[in-house]
CSV table of C-alpha atoms in Angstrom, one decimal:
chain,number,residue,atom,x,y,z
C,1,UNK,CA,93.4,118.2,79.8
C,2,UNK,CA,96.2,116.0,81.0
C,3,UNK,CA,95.7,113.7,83.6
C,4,UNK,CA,97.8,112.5,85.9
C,5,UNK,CA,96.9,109.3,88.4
C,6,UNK,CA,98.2,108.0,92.1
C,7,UNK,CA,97.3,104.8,92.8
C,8,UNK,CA,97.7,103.6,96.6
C,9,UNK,CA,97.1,99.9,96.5
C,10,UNK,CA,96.2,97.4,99.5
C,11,UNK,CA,95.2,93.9,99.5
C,12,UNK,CA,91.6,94.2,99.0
C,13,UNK,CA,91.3,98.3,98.0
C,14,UNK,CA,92.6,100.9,95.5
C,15,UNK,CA,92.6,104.5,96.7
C,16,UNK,CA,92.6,106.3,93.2
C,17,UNK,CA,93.2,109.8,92.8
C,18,UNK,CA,92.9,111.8,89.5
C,19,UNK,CA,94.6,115.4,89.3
C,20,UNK,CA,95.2,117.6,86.0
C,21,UNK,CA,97.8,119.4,84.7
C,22,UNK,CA,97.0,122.0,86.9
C,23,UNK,CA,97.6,120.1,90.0
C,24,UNK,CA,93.6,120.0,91.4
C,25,UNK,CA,92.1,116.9,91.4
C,26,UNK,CA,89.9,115.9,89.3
C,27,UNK,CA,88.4,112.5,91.2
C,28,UNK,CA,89.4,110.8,94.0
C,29,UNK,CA,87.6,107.6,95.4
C,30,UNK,CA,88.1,103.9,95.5
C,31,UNK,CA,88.3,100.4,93.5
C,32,UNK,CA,88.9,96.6,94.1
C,33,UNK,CA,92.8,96.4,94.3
C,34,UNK,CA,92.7,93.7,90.9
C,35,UNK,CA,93.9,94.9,87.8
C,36,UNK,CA,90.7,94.6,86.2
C,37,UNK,CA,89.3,96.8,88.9
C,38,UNK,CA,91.7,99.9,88.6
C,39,UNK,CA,92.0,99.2,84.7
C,40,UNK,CA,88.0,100.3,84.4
C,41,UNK,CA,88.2,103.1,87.5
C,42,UNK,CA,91.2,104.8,85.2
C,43,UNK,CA,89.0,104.5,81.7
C,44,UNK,CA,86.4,106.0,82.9
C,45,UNK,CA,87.6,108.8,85.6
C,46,UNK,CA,91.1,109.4,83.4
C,47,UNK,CA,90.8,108.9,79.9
C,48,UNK,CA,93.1,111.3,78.9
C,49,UNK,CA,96.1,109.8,81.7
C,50,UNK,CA,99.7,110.9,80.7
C,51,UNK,CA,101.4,108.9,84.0
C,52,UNK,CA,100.0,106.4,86.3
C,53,UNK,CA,101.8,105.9,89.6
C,54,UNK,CA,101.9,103.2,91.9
C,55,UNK,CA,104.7,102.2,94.6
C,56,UNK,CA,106.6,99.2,94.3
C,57,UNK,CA,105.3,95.9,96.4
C,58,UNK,CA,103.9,92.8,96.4
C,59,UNK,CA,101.4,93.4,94.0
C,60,UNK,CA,102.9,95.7,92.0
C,61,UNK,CA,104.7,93.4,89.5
C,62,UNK,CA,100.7,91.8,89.0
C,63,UNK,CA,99.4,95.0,88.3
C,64,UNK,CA,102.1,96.7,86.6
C,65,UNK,CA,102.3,93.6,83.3
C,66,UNK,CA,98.8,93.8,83.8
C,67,UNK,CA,98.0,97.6,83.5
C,68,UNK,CA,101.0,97.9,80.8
C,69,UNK,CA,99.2,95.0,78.3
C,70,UNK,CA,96.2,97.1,78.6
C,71,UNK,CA,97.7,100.1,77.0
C,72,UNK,CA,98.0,102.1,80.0
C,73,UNK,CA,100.6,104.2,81.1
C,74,UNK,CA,102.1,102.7,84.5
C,75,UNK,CA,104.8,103.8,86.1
C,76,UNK,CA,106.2,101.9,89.2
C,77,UNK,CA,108.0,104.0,91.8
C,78,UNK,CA,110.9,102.9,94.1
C,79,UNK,CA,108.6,102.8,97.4
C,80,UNK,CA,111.5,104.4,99.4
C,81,UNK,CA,111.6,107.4,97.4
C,82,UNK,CA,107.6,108.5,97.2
C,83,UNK,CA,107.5,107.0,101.9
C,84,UNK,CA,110.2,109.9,102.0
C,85,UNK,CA,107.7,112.4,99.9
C,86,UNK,CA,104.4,111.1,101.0
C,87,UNK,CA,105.8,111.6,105.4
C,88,UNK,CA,106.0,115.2,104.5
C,89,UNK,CA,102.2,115.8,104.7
C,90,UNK,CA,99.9,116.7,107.7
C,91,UNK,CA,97.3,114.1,107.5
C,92,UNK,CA,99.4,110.7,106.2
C,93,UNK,CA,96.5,108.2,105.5
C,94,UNK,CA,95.7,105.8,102.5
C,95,UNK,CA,93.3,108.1,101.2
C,96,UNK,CA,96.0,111.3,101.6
C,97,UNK,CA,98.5,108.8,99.7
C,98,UNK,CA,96.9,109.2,96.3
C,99,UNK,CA,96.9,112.4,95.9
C,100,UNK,CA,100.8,112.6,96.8
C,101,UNK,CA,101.2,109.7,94.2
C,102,UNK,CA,99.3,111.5,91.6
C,103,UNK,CA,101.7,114.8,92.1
C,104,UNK,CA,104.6,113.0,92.4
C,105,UNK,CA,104.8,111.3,89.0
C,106,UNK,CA,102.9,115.2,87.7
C,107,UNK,CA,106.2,116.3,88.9
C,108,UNK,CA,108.6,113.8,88.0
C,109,UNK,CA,110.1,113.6,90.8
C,110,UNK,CA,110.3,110.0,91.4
C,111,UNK,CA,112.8,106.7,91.0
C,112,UNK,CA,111.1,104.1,88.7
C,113,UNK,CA,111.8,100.8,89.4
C,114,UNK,CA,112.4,98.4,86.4
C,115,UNK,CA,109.8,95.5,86.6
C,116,UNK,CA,111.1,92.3,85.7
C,117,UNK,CA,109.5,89.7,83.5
C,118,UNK,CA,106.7,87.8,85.1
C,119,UNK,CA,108.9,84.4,83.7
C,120,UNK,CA,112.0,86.3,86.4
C,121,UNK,CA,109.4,86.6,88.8
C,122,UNK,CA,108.9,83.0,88.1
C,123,UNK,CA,112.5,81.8,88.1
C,124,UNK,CA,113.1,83.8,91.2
C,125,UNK,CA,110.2,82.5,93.0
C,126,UNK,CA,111.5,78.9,92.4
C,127,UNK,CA,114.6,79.8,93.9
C,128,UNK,CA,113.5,81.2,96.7
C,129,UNK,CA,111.4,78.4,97.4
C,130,UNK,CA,114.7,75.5,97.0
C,131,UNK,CA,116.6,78.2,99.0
C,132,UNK,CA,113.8,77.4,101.8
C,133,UNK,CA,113.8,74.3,101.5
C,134,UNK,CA,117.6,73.7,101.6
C,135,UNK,CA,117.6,75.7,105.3
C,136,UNK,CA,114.4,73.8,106.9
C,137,UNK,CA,116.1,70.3,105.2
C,138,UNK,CA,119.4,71.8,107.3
C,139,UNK,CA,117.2,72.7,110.6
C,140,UNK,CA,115.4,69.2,110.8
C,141,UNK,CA,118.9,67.2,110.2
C,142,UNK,CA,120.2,69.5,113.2
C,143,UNK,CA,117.3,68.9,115.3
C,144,UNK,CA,117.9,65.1,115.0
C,145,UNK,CA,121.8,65.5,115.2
C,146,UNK,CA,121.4,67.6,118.5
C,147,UNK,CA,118.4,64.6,119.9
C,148,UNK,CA,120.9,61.5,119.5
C,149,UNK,CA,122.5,59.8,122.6
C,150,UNK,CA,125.5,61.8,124.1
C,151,UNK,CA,128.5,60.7,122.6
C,152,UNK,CA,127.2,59.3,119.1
C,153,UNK,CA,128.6,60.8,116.2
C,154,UNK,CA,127.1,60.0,112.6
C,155,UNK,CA,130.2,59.6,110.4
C,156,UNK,CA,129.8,59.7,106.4
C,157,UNK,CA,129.9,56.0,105.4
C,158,UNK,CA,129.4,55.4,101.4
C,159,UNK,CA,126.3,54.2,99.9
C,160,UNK,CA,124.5,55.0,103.1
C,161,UNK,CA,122.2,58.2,103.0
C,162,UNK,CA,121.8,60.1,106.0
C,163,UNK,CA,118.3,58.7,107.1
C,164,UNK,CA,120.0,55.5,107.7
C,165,UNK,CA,122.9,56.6,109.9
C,166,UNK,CA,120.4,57.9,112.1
C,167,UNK,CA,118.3,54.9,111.8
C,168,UNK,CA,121.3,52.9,113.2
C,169,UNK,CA,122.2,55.1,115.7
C,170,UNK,CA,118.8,55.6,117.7
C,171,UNK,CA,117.6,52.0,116.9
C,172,UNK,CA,118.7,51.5,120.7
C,173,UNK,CA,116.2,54.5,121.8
C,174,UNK,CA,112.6,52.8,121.5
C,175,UNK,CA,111.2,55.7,124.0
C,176,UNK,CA,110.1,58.9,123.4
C,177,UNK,CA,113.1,60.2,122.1
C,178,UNK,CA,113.4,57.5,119.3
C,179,UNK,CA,109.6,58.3,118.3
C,180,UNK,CA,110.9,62.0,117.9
C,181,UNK,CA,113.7,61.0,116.0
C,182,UNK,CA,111.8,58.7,113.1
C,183,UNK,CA,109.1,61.5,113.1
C,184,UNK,CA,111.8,64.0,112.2
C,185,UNK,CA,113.2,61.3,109.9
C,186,UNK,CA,110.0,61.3,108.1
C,187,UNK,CA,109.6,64.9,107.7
C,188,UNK,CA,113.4,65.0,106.7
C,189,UNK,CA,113.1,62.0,103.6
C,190,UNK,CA,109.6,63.1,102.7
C,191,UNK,CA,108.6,66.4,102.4
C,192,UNK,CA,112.3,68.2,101.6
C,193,UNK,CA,113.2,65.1,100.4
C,194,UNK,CA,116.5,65.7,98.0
C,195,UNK,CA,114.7,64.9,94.6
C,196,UNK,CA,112.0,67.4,95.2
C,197,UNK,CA,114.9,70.1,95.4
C,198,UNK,CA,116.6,68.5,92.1
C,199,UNK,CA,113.3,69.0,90.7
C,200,UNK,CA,112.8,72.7,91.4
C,201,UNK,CA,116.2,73.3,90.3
C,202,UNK,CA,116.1,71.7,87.0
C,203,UNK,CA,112.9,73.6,86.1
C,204,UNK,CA,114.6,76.8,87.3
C,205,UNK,CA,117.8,76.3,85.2
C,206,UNK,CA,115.3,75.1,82.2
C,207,UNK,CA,112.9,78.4,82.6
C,208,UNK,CA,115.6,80.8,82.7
């Protein structure tokens, strides 16, 4: 007989739910949400699995490369689509979710979402992260521009970097205002320091 499986993945736990061809299920119960967890609760409760659905999320590009090397038939679902299907039943819980899964992708009446490469993933995280980093680089340098003395304006002057314009401006400012600034000074050349971004974008542009 066909099977057909939901999968309704948290953090820590797997609901699992296995229905046939003719719609009843066939198991339903619970695994650790890790691929090799779900990989062993489909082998032995749905050997014979046509389609294996699981919403799109944080974890589903993990478990989706994972599940796919394995041999196993994964299918990941725009999580828009099966929230509009899954609302329409009485008792909406995590365990109620599986089920829904399993007869949605029985039907086929779903949206699968393409799953990028886990080097995309990759790339994309990196980018994300220098995005970060450019805006809290932008916040700190605003924080010390908006803590300087009424009235002093840093002005660009070449060959000097930013850290010592400000250095020269509050040098007048030993009280608690110039401690601030030379803290945020630190936190500004240090840790989103400009190399460290020219870093993670040259290993983007080389992993792409």
């Amino acid at each position: 007989m066909e099977q057909f499986v939901g999968l309704d993945v948290s953090q820590d736990i797997t609901h699992v739910c296995v229905i046939g061809s003719d719609g009843k299920i066939v198991w339903q119960g619970t695994c650790l949400s890790t691929p090799e967890g779900i990989s062993a609760a489909i082998k032995a409760k749905a050997p014979n699995a046509i389609r294996i659905g699981l919403e799109s999320g944080p974890l589903s590009t993990w478990h989706w490369h994972a599940l796919k090397g394995e041999g196993l038939p994964i299918v990941c679902l725009d999580a828009r689509h099966a929230k509009a299907a899954l609302n329409m039943q009485m008792n909406k819980t995590d365990k109620n979710d599986a089920p829904g899964l399993a007869q949605i992708v029985k039907a086929g009446w779903y949206r699968e979402v393409g799953v990028k490469s886990l080097d995309s993933h990759t790339v994309r995280s990196m980018l994300g992260a220098r995005a970060q980093l450019v805006a809290m680089r932008v916040e700190v340098s605003n924080q010390i521009r908006g803590m300087l003395t009424f009235g002093v304006v840093l002005r660009r002057r070449d060959g000097l970097w930013f850290e010592t314009l400000v250095g020269e401006a509050s040098a007048p400012d030993a009280g608690r205002v110039g401690q601030t600034i030379q803290a945020l000074l630190t936190i500004y050349s240090g840790f989103i320091c400009t190399e460290r971004l020219r870093e993670l974008e040259r290993a983007a542009i080389r992993d792409q």
